[in-house]
Amino acid sequence: MPRPYSDDLRWRAIESVEEGASRHEAAERFEVSPSTVINWLRRWRDHGNAAAMPSGGSVSRLEQHAEWFLSLVARQPDLTLDEVVAAKAKRRIGGSRSAVSRFYIRHNITFKKKACAPRSKTELMWPAHAGSGFDGKACLTLPGWCLSTRLLPPPRWCG
């Protein structure tokens, strides 16, 4: 997005018109479009200021309910994002699931996966995985708790 014209340029163009130059002459002198000078003059006469308006950024409608969203997670820290969205719908607060997710990300709150079911008692683990615990990367699930770390059956040879 382009940057706004400087306040100095705006004031010089306004002063030029106030001293008797036409809007088109001022625009030609300062190398801007006539509509730009016209808009600057209109803002200066209506509001007493021709400074650039703030640009960029937006405020989520969920920020109006920030206290409720933050207290909800403070009371029940193990809520999933879908449970928060369901609670939001019960209170008739508008917004999508992704808007709720972005709200919590802005407030440095993330939803982590919950641990899987307890370790299977019927399946054996590969010796390399047994007792490996939390080494390598930080995770919430122990290696034996999920299907992806269970021992695969031996291959059947056709013959």
PDB file of N, CA, C and O in Angstrom, residues 93-158:
ATOM      1  N   ILE A  93     -22.981 -14.806  19.799  1.00  0.00           N
ATOM      2  CA  ILE A  93     -21.903 -13.922  19.387  1.00  0.00           C
ATOM      3  C   ILE A  93     -21.518 -14.327  17.970  1.00  0.00           C
ATOM      4  O   ILE A  93     -21.247 -15.491  17.700  1.00  0.00           O
ATOM      5  N   GLY A  94     -21.508 -13.379  17.050  1.00  0.00           N
ATOM      6  CA  GLY A  94     -21.185 -13.668  15.659  1.00  0.00           C
ATOM      7  C   GLY A  94     -19.708 -13.912  15.460  1.00  0.00           C
ATOM      8  O   GLY A  94     -18.881 -13.608  16.320  1.00  0.00           O
ATOM      9  N   GLY A  95     -19.381 -14.463  14.314  1.00  0.00           N
ATOM     10  CA  GLY A  95     -17.977 -14.703  13.974  1.00  0.00           C
ATOM     11  C   GLY A  95     -17.740 -16.154  13.618  1.00  0.00           C
ATOM     12  O   GLY A  95     -18.453 -17.046  14.076  1.00  0.00           O
ATOM     13  N   SER A  96     -16.733 -16.381  12.821  1.00  0.00           N
ATOM     14  CA  SER A  96     -16.425 -17.723  12.354  1.00  0.00           C
ATOM     15  C   SER A  96     -15.442 -18.421  13.294  1.00  0.00           C
ATOM     16  O   SER A  96     -14.886 -17.813  14.208  1.00  0.00           O
ATOM     17  N   ARG A  97     -15.224 -19.704  13.005  1.00  0.00           N
ATOM     18  CA  ARG A  97     -14.270 -20.487  13.785  1.00  0.00           C
ATOM     19  C   ARG A  97     -12.868 -19.918  13.612  1.00  0.00           C
ATOM     20  O   ARG A  97     -12.104 -19.815  14.567  1.00  0.00           O
ATOM     21  N   SER A  98     -12.527 -19.524  12.384  1.00  0.00           N
ATOM     22  CA  SER A  98     -11.192 -18.972  12.147  1.00  0.00           C
ATOM     23  C   SER A  98     -11.017 -17.614  12.836  1.00  0.00           C
ATOM     24  O   SER A  98      -9.914 -17.283  13.270  1.00  0.00           O
ATOM     25  N   ALA A  99     -12.098 -16.842  12.963  1.00  0.00           N
ATOM     26  CA  ALA A  99     -12.007 -15.556  13.673  1.00  0.00           C
ATOM     27  C   ALA A  99     -11.713 -15.792  15.149  1.00  0.00           C
ATOM     28  O   ALA A  99     -10.931 -15.064  15.762  1.00  0.00           O
ATOM     29  N   VAL A 100     -12.327 -16.830  15.716  1.00  0.00           N
ATOM     30  CA  VAL A 100     -12.062 -17.173  17.121  1.00  0.00           C
ATOM     31  C   VAL A 100     -10.610 -17.619  17.271  1.00  0.00           C
ATOM     32  O   VAL A 100      -9.919 -17.224  18.217  1.00  0.00           O
ATOM     33  N   SER A 101     -10.138 -18.416  16.322  1.00  0.00           N
ATOM     34  CA  SER A 101      -8.750 -18.872  16.369  1.00  0.00           C
ATOM     35  C   SER A 101      -7.779 -17.688  16.296  1.00  0.00           C
ATOM     36  O   SER A 101      -6.832 -17.611  17.077  1.00  0.00           O
ATOM     37  N   ARG A 102      -8.036 -16.761  15.373  1.00  0.00           N
ATOM     38  CA  ARG A 102      -7.161 -15.583  15.256  1.00  0.00           C
ATOM     39  C   ARG A 102      -7.221 -14.717  16.515  1.00  0.00           C
ATOM     40  O   ARG A 102      -6.213 -14.155  16.938  1.00  0.00           O
ATOM     41  N   PHE A 103      -8.411 -14.625  17.147  1.00  0.00           N
ATOM     42  CA  PHE A 103      -8.552 -13.867  18.388  1.00  0.00           C
ATOM     43  C   PHE A 103      -7.616 -14.433  19.454  1.00  0.00           C
ATOM     44  O   PHE A 103      -6.873 -13.702  20.101  1.00  0.00           O
ATOM     45  N   TYR A 104      -7.649 -15.754  19.646  1.00  0.00           N
ATOM     46  CA  TYR A 104      -6.812 -16.365  20.675  1.00  0.00           C
ATOM     47  C   TYR A 104      -5.328 -16.287  20.319  1.00  0.00           C
ATOM     48  O   TYR A 104      -4.487 -16.130  21.204  1.00  0.00           O
ATOM     49  N   ILE A 105      -4.995 -16.373  19.055  1.00  0.00           N
ATOM     50  CA  ILE A 105      -3.593 -16.232  18.651  1.00  0.00           C
ATOM     51  C   ILE A 105      -3.099 -14.830  18.986  1.00  0.00           C
ATOM     52  O   ILE A 105      -1.975 -14.653  19.472  1.00  0.00           O
ATOM     53  N   ARG A 106      -3.927 -13.797  18.740  1.00  0.00           N
ATOM     54  CA  ARG A 106      -3.541 -12.417  19.085  1.00  0.00           C
ATOM     55  C   ARG A 106      -3.308 -12.263  20.578  1.00  0.00           C
ATOM     56  O   ARG A 106      -2.523 -11.445  21.011  1.00  0.00           O
ATOM     57  N   HIS A 107      -4.015 -13.061  21.378  1.00  0.00           N
ATOM     58  CA  HIS A 107      -3.885 -12.982  22.834  1.00  0.00           C
ATOM     59  C   HIS A 107      -2.941 -14.057  23.379  1.00  0.00           C
ATOM     60  O   HIS A 107      -2.953 -14.354  24.576  1.00  0.00           O
ATOM     61  N   ASN A 108      -2.131 -14.640  22.494  1.00  0.00           N
ATOM     62  CA  ASN A 108      -1.107 -15.639  22.854  1.00  0.00           C
ATOM     63  C   ASN A 108      -1.673 -16.855  23.570  1.00  0.00           C
ATOM     64  O   ASN A 108      -1.069 -17.372  24.514  1.00  0.00           O
ATOM     65  N   ILE A 109      -2.823 -17.319  23.135  1.00  0.00           N
ATOM     66  CA  ILE A 109      -3.414 -18.541  23.677  1.00  0.00           C
ATOM     67  C   ILE A 109      -3.572 -19.505  22.516  1.00  0.00           C
ATOM     68  O   ILE A 109      -4.156 -19.171  21.495  1.00  0.00           O
ATOM     69  N   THR A 110      -3.021 -20.715  22.669  1.00  0.00           N
ATOM     70  CA  THR A 110      -3.125 -21.716  21.619  1.00  0.00           C
ATOM     71  C   THR A 110      -3.835 -22.939  22.167  1.00  0.00           C
ATOM     72  O   THR A 110      -3.831 -23.192  23.370  1.00  0.00           O
ATOM     73  N   PHE A 111      -4.439 -23.680  21.272  1.00  0.00           N
ATOM     74  CA  PHE A 111      -5.132 -24.905  21.645  1.00  0.00           C
ATOM     75  C   PHE A 111      -4.280 -26.075  21.188  1.00  0.00           C
ATOM     76  O   PHE A 111      -4.032 -26.248  20.004  1.00  0.00           O
ATOM     77  N   LYS A 112      -3.814 -26.854  22.140  1.00  0.00           N
ATOM     78  CA  LYS A 112      -2.967 -27.996  21.835  1.00  0.00           C
ATOM     79  C   LYS A 112      -3.827 -29.248  21.762  1.00  0.00           C
ATOM     80  O   LYS A 112      -4.886 -29.330  22.361  1.00  0.00           O
ATOM     81  N   LYS A 113      -3.312 -30.234  21.049  1.00  0.00           N
ATOM     82  CA  LYS A 113      -4.011 -31.505  21.007  1.00  0.00           C
ATOM     83  C   LYS A 113      -4.000 -32.118  22.397  1.00  0.00           C
ATOM     84  O   LYS A 113      -3.029 -32.013  23.130  1.00  0.00           O
ATOM     85  N   LYS A 114      -5.084 -32.767  22.729  1.00  0.00           N
ATOM     86  CA  LYS A 114      -5.117 -33.496  23.993  1.00  0.00           C
ATOM     87  C   LYS A 114      -4.394 -34.829  23.796  1.00  0.00           C
ATOM     88  O   LYS A 114      -4.297 -35.338  22.683  1.00  0.00           O
ATOM     89  N   ALA A 115      -3.924 -35.396  24.880  1.00  0.00           N
ATOM     90  CA  ALA A 115      -3.239 -36.676  24.801  1.00  0.00           C
ATOM     91  C   ALA A 115      -4.215 -37.748  24.331  1.00  0.00           C
ATOM     92  O   ALA A 115      -5.405 -37.697  24.609  1.00  0.00           O
ATOM     93  N   CYS A 116      -3.695 -38.740  23.599  1.00  0.00           N
ATOM     94  CA  CYS A 116      -4.531 -39.834  23.116  1.00  0.00           C
ATOM     95  C   CYS A 116      -4.931 -40.731  24.279  1.00  0.00           C
ATOM     96  O   CYS A 116      -4.622 -40.471  25.432  1.00  0.00           O
ATOM     97  N   ALA A 117      -5.556 -41.823  23.957  1.00  0.00           N
ATOM     98  CA  ALA A 117      -5.980 -42.793  24.972  1.00  0.00           C
ATOM     99  C   ALA A 117      -4.753 -43.377  25.673  1.00  0.00           C
ATOM    100  O   ALA A 117      -3.637 -43.290  25.167  1.00  0.00           O
ATOM    101  N   PRO A 118      -4.940 -43.973  26.850  1.00  0.00           N
ATOM    102  CA  PRO A 118      -3.797 -44.578  27.553  1.00  0.00           C
ATOM    103  C   PRO A 118      -3.109 -45.636  26.700  1.00  0.00           C
ATOM    104  O   PRO A 118      -3.665 -46.153  25.749  1.00  0.00           O
ATOM    105  N   ARG A 119      -1.898 -45.986  27.081  1.00  0.00           N
ATOM    106  CA  ARG A 119      -1.084 -46.950  26.357  1.00  0.00           C
ATOM    107  C   ARG A 119      -1.817 -48.283  26.204  1.00  0.00           C
ATOM    108  O   ARG A 119      -2.468 -48.763  27.120  1.00  0.00           O
ATOM    109  N   SER A 120      -1.681 -48.871  25.027  1.00  0.00           N
ATOM    110  CA  SER A 120      -2.309 -50.155  24.755  1.00  0.00           C
ATOM    111  C   SER A 120      -1.589 -51.247  25.531  1.00  0.00           C
ATOM    112  O   SER A 120      -0.369 -51.301  25.581  1.00  0.00           O
ATOM    113  N   LYS A 121      -2.367 -52.135  26.144  1.00  0.00           N
ATOM    114  CA  LYS A 121      -1.770 -53.233  26.901  1.00  0.00           C
ATOM    115  C   LYS A 121      -1.575 -54.466  26.031  1.00  0.00           C
ATOM    116  O   LYS A 121      -0.904 -55.397  26.424  1.00  0.00           O
ATOM    117  N   THR A 122      -2.174 -54.475  24.833  1.00  0.00           N
ATOM    118  CA  THR A 122      -2.089 -55.660  23.994  1.00  0.00           C
ATOM    119  C   THR A 122      -0.980 -55.578  22.957  1.00  0.00           C
ATOM    120  O   THR A 122      -0.524 -56.601  22.483  1.00  0.00           O
ATOM    121  N   GLU A 123      -0.566 -54.408  22.569  1.00  0.00           N
ATOM    122  CA  GLU A 123       0.446 -54.252  21.529  1.00  0.00           C
ATOM    123  C   GLU A 123       1.807 -53.965  22.153  1.00  0.00           C
ATOM    124  O   GLU A 123       1.912 -53.186  23.087  1.00  0.00           O
ATOM    125  N   LEU A 124       2.840 -54.556  21.599  1.00  0.00           N
ATOM    126  CA  LEU A 124       4.200 -54.307  22.052  1.00  0.00           C
ATOM    127  C   LEU A 124       4.768 -53.104  21.318  1.00  0.00           C
ATOM    128  O   LEU A 124       4.342 -52.769  20.215  1.00  0.00           O
ATOM    129  N   MET A 125       5.758 -52.518  21.910  1.00  0.00           N
ATOM    130  CA  MET A 125       6.415 -51.360  21.298  1.00  0.00           C
ATOM    131  C   MET A 125       7.743 -51.795  20.695  1.00  0.00           C
ATOM    132  O   MET A 125       8.352 -52.754  21.140  1.00  0.00           O
ATOM    133  N   TRP A 126       8.207 -51.076  19.687  1.00  0.00           N
ATOM    134  CA  TRP A 126       9.544 -51.301  19.181  1.00  0.00           C
ATOM    135  C   TRP A 126      10.526 -50.993  20.296  1.00  0.00           C
ATOM    136  O   TRP A 126      10.328 -50.059  21.053  1.00  0.00           O
ATOM    137  N   PRO A 127      11.588 -51.744  20.427  1.00  0.00           N
ATOM    138  CA  PRO A 127      12.551 -51.471  21.487  1.00  0.00           C
ATOM    139  C   PRO A 127      13.125 -50.057  21.418  1.00  0.00           C
ATOM    140  O   PRO A 127      13.401 -49.448  22.434  1.00  0.00           O
ATOM    141  N   ALA A 128      13.287 -49.521  20.221  1.00  0.00           N
ATOM    142  CA  ALA A 128      13.846 -48.175  20.095  1.00  0.00           C
ATOM    143  C   ALA A 128      12.912 -47.119  20.677  1.00  0.00           C
ATOM    144  O   ALA A 128      13.360 -46.092  21.146  1.00  0.00           O
ATOM    145  N   HIS A 129      11.618 -47.395  20.654  1.00  0.00           N
ATOM    146  CA  HIS A 129      10.663 -46.413  21.155  1.00  0.00           C
ATOM    147  C   HIS A 129      10.359 -46.607  22.636  1.00  0.00           C
ATOM    148  O   HIS A 129       9.869 -45.705  23.283  1.00  0.00           O
ATOM    149  N   ALA A 130      10.617 -47.777  23.149  1.00  0.00           N
ATOM    150  CA  ALA A 130      10.251 -48.050  24.534  1.00  0.00           C
ATOM    151  C   ALA A 130      11.037 -47.154  25.469  1.00  0.00           C
ATOM    152  O   ALA A 130      12.257 -47.086  25.421  1.00  0.00           O
ATOM    153  N   GLY A 131      10.337 -46.426  26.297  1.00  0.00           N
ATOM    154  CA  GLY A 131      10.958 -45.585  27.302  1.00  0.00           C
ATOM    155  C   GLY A 131      11.629 -44.337  26.751  1.00  0.00           C
ATOM    156  O   GLY A 131      12.404 -43.713  27.441  1.00  0.00           O
ATOM    157  N   SER A 132      11.348 -43.972  25.502  1.00  0.00           N
ATOM    158  CA  SER A 132      12.019 -42.800  24.952  1.00  0.00           C
ATOM    159  C   SER A 132      11.505 -41.504  25.552  1.00  0.00           C
ATOM    160  O   SER A 132      12.171 -40.498  25.519  1.00  0.00           O
ATOM    161  N   GLY A 133      10.306 -41.534  26.096  1.00  0.00           N
ATOM    162  CA  GLY A 133       9.784 -40.371  26.809  1.00  0.00           C
ATOM    163  C   GLY A 133       9.646 -39.150  25.932  1.00  0.00           C
ATOM    164  O   GLY A 133       9.127 -39.233  24.835  1.00  0.00           O
ATOM    165  N   PHE A 134      10.118 -38.001  26.421  1.00  0.00           N
ATOM    166  CA  PHE A 134       9.922 -36.732  25.739  1.00  0.00           C
ATOM    167  C   PHE A 134      11.179 -36.235  25.040  1.00  0.00           C
ATOM    168  O   PHE A 134      11.311 -35.070  24.786  1.00  0.00           O
ATOM    169  N   ASP A 135      12.139 -37.114  24.749  1.00  0.00           N
ATOM    170  CA  ASP A 135      13.357 -36.611  24.130  1.00  0.00           C
ATOM    171  C   ASP A 135      13.107 -36.235  22.670  1.00  0.00           C
ATOM    172  O   ASP A 135      12.166 -36.672  22.051  1.00  0.00           O
ATOM    173  N   GLY A 136      13.948 -35.415  22.132  1.00  0.00           N
ATOM    174  CA  GLY A 136      13.815 -34.991  20.741  1.00  0.00           C
ATOM    175  C   GLY A 136      13.027 -33.709  20.619  1.00  0.00           C
ATOM    176  O   GLY A 136      13.580 -32.654  20.494  1.00  0.00           O
ATOM    177  N   LYS A 137      11.719 -33.786  20.697  1.00  0.00           N
ATOM    178  CA  LYS A 137      10.910 -32.580  20.584  1.00  0.00           C
ATOM    179  C   LYS A 137       9.864 -32.574  21.688  1.00  0.00           C
ATOM    180  O   LYS A 137       9.454 -33.617  22.177  1.00  0.00           O
ATOM    181  N   ALA A 138       9.450 -31.411  22.069  1.00  0.00           N
ATOM    182  CA  ALA A 138       8.456 -31.290  23.131  1.00  0.00           C
ATOM    183  C   ALA A 138       7.109 -31.715  22.587  1.00  0.00           C
ATOM    184  O   ALA A 138       6.639 -31.222  21.576  1.00  0.00           O
ATOM    185  N   CYS A 139       6.485 -32.666  23.230  1.00  0.00           N
ATOM    186  CA  CYS A 139       5.160 -33.101  22.803  1.00  0.00           C
ATOM    187  C   CYS A 139       4.368 -33.506  24.033  1.00  0.00           C
ATOM    188  O   CYS A 139       4.910 -33.716  25.100  1.00  0.00           O
ATOM    189  N   LEU A 140       3.095 -33.598  23.860  1.00  0.00           N
ATOM    190  CA  LEU A 140       2.225 -33.921  24.977  1.00  0.00           C
ATOM    191  C   LEU A 140       1.890 -35.402  25.064  1.00  0.00           C
ATOM    192  O   LEU A 140       1.371 -35.852  26.060  1.00  0.00           O
ATOM    193  N   THR A 141       2.136 -36.164  24.019  1.00  0.00           N
ATOM    194  CA  THR A 141       1.761 -37.565  24.008  1.00  0.00           C
ATOM    195  C   THR A 141       2.997 -38.435  24.125  1.00  0.00           C
ATOM    196  O   THR A 141       4.005 -38.193  23.474  1.00  0.00           O
ATOM    197  N   LEU A 142       2.903 -39.459  24.942  1.00  0.00           N
ATOM    198  CA  LEU A 142       3.994 -40.418  25.062  1.00  0.00           C
ATOM    199  C   LEU A 142       4.004 -41.312  23.836  1.00  0.00           C
ATOM    200  O   LEU A 142       2.960 -41.542  23.226  1.00  0.00           O
ATOM    201  N   PRO A 143       5.140 -41.843  23.459  1.00  0.00           N
ATOM    202  CA  PRO A 143       5.225 -42.630  22.228  1.00  0.00           C
ATOM    203  C   PRO A 143       4.291 -43.821  22.176  1.00  0.00           C
ATOM    204  O   PRO A 143       3.824 -44.184  21.125  1.00  0.00           O
ATOM    205  N   GLY A 144       4.004 -44.469  23.276  1.00  0.00           N
ATOM    206  CA  GLY A 144       3.175 -45.661  23.255  1.00  0.00           C
ATOM    207  C   GLY A 144       1.685 -45.387  23.242  1.00  0.00           C
ATOM    208  O   GLY A 144       0.880 -46.310  23.204  1.00  0.00           O
ATOM    209  N   TRP A 145       1.281 -44.145  23.278  1.00  0.00           N
ATOM    210  CA  TRP A 145      -0.140 -43.822  23.395  1.00  0.00           C
ATOM    211  C   TRP A 145      -0.871 -43.776  22.065  1.00  0.00           C
ATOM    212  O   TRP A 145      -2.081 -43.800  22.027  1.00  0.00           O
ATOM    213  N   CYS A 146      -0.177 -43.646  20.981  1.00  0.00           N
ATOM    214  CA  CYS A 146      -0.831 -43.449  19.691  1.00  0.00           C
ATOM    215  C   CYS A 146      -0.541 -44.598  18.743  1.00  0.00           C
ATOM    216  O   CYS A 146       0.460 -45.288  18.856  1.00  0.00           O
ATOM    217  N   LEU A 147      -1.423 -44.794  17.772  1.00  0.00           N
ATOM    218  CA  LEU A 147      -1.273 -45.866  16.803  1.00  0.00           C
ATOM    219  C   LEU A 147       0.002 -45.741  15.980  1.00  0.00           C
ATOM    220  O   LEU A 147       0.569 -46.733  15.552  1.00  0.00           O
ATOM    221  N   SER A 148       0.445 -44.540  15.746  1.00  0.00           N
ATOM    222  CA  SER A 148       1.604 -44.355  14.879  1.00  0.00           C
ATOM    223  C   SER A 148       2.889 -44.882  15.492  1.00  0.00           C
ATOM    224  O   SER A 148       3.880 -45.060  14.792  1.00  0.00           O
ATOM    225  N   THR A 149       2.929 -45.158  16.784  1.00  0.00           N
ATOM    226  CA  THR A 149       4.155 -45.649  17.415  1.00  0.00           C
ATOM    227  C   THR A 149       4.057 -47.125  17.816  1.00  0.00           C
ATOM    228  O   THR A 149       4.956 -47.634  18.451  1.00  0.00           O
ATOM    229  N   ARG A 150       2.964 -47.769  17.462  1.00  0.00           N
ATOM    230  CA  ARG A 150       2.829 -49.192  17.803  1.00  0.00           C
ATOM    231  C   ARG A 150       3.626 -50.063  16.839  1.00  0.00           C
ATOM    232  O   ARG A 150       3.868 -49.687  15.697  1.00  0.00           O
ATOM    233  N   LEU A 151       3.955 -51.244  17.309  1.00  0.00           N
ATOM    234  CA  LEU A 151       4.717 -52.214  16.520  1.00  0.00           C
ATOM    235  C   LEU A 151       3.858 -52.718  15.362  1.00  0.00           C
ATOM    236  O   LEU A 151       2.699 -53.090  15.562  1.00  0.00           O
ATOM    237  N   LEU A 152       4.429 -52.715  14.181  1.00  0.00           N
ATOM    238  CA  LEU A 152       3.731 -53.247  13.010  1.00  0.00           C
ATOM    239  C   LEU A 152       3.861 -54.756  13.006  1.00  0.00           C
ATOM    240  O   LEU A 152       4.861 -55.317  13.480  1.00  0.00           O
ATOM    241  N   PRO A 153       2.863 -55.452  12.461  1.00  0.00           N
ATOM    242  CA  PRO A 153       2.992 -56.920  12.367  1.00  0.00           C
ATOM    243  C   PRO A 153       4.119 -57.278  11.407  1.00  0.00           C
ATOM    244  O   PRO A 153       4.399 -56.534  10.459  1.00  0.00           O
ATOM    245  N   PRO A 154       4.761 -58.419  11.638  1.00  0.00           N
ATOM    246  CA  PRO A 154       5.865 -58.813  10.741  1.00  0.00           C
ATOM    247  C   PRO A 154       5.325 -59.051   9.328  1.00  0.00           C
ATOM    248  O   PRO A 154       4.180 -59.480   9.158  1.00  0.00           O
ATOM    249  N   PRO A 155       6.135 -58.789   8.310  1.00  0.00           N
ATOM    250  CA  PRO A 155       5.680 -59.007   6.935  1.00  0.00           C
ATOM    251  C   PRO A 155       5.471 -60.492   6.640  1.00  0.00           C
ATOM    252  O   PRO A 155       6.193 -61.350   7.152  1.00  0.00           O
ATOM    253  N   ARG A 156       4.464 -60.769   5.854  1.00  0.00           N
ATOM    254  CA  ARG A 156       4.168 -62.158   5.460  1.00  0.00           C
ATOM    255  C   ARG A 156       4.845 -62.419   4.129  1.00  0.00           C
ATOM    256  O   ARG A 156       4.641 -61.689   3.178  1.00  0.00           O
ATOM    257  N   TRP A 157       5.634 -63.482   4.115  1.00  0.00           N
ATOM    258  CA  TRP A 157       6.352 -63.818   2.894  1.00  0.00           C
ATOM    259  C   TRP A 157       5.529 -64.813   2.092  1.00  0.00           C
ATOM    260  O   TRP A 157       5.006 -65.782   2.626  1.00  0.00           O
ATOM    261  N   CYS A 158       5.345 -64.515   0.866  1.00  0.00           N
ATOM    262  CA  CYS A 158       4.641 -65.442  -0.004  1.00  0.00           C
ATOM    263  C   CYS A 158       5.631 -66.482  -0.508  1.00  0.00           C
ATOM    264  O   CYS A 158       6.718 -66.147  -0.936  1.00  0.00           O
TER     265      CYS A 158
END
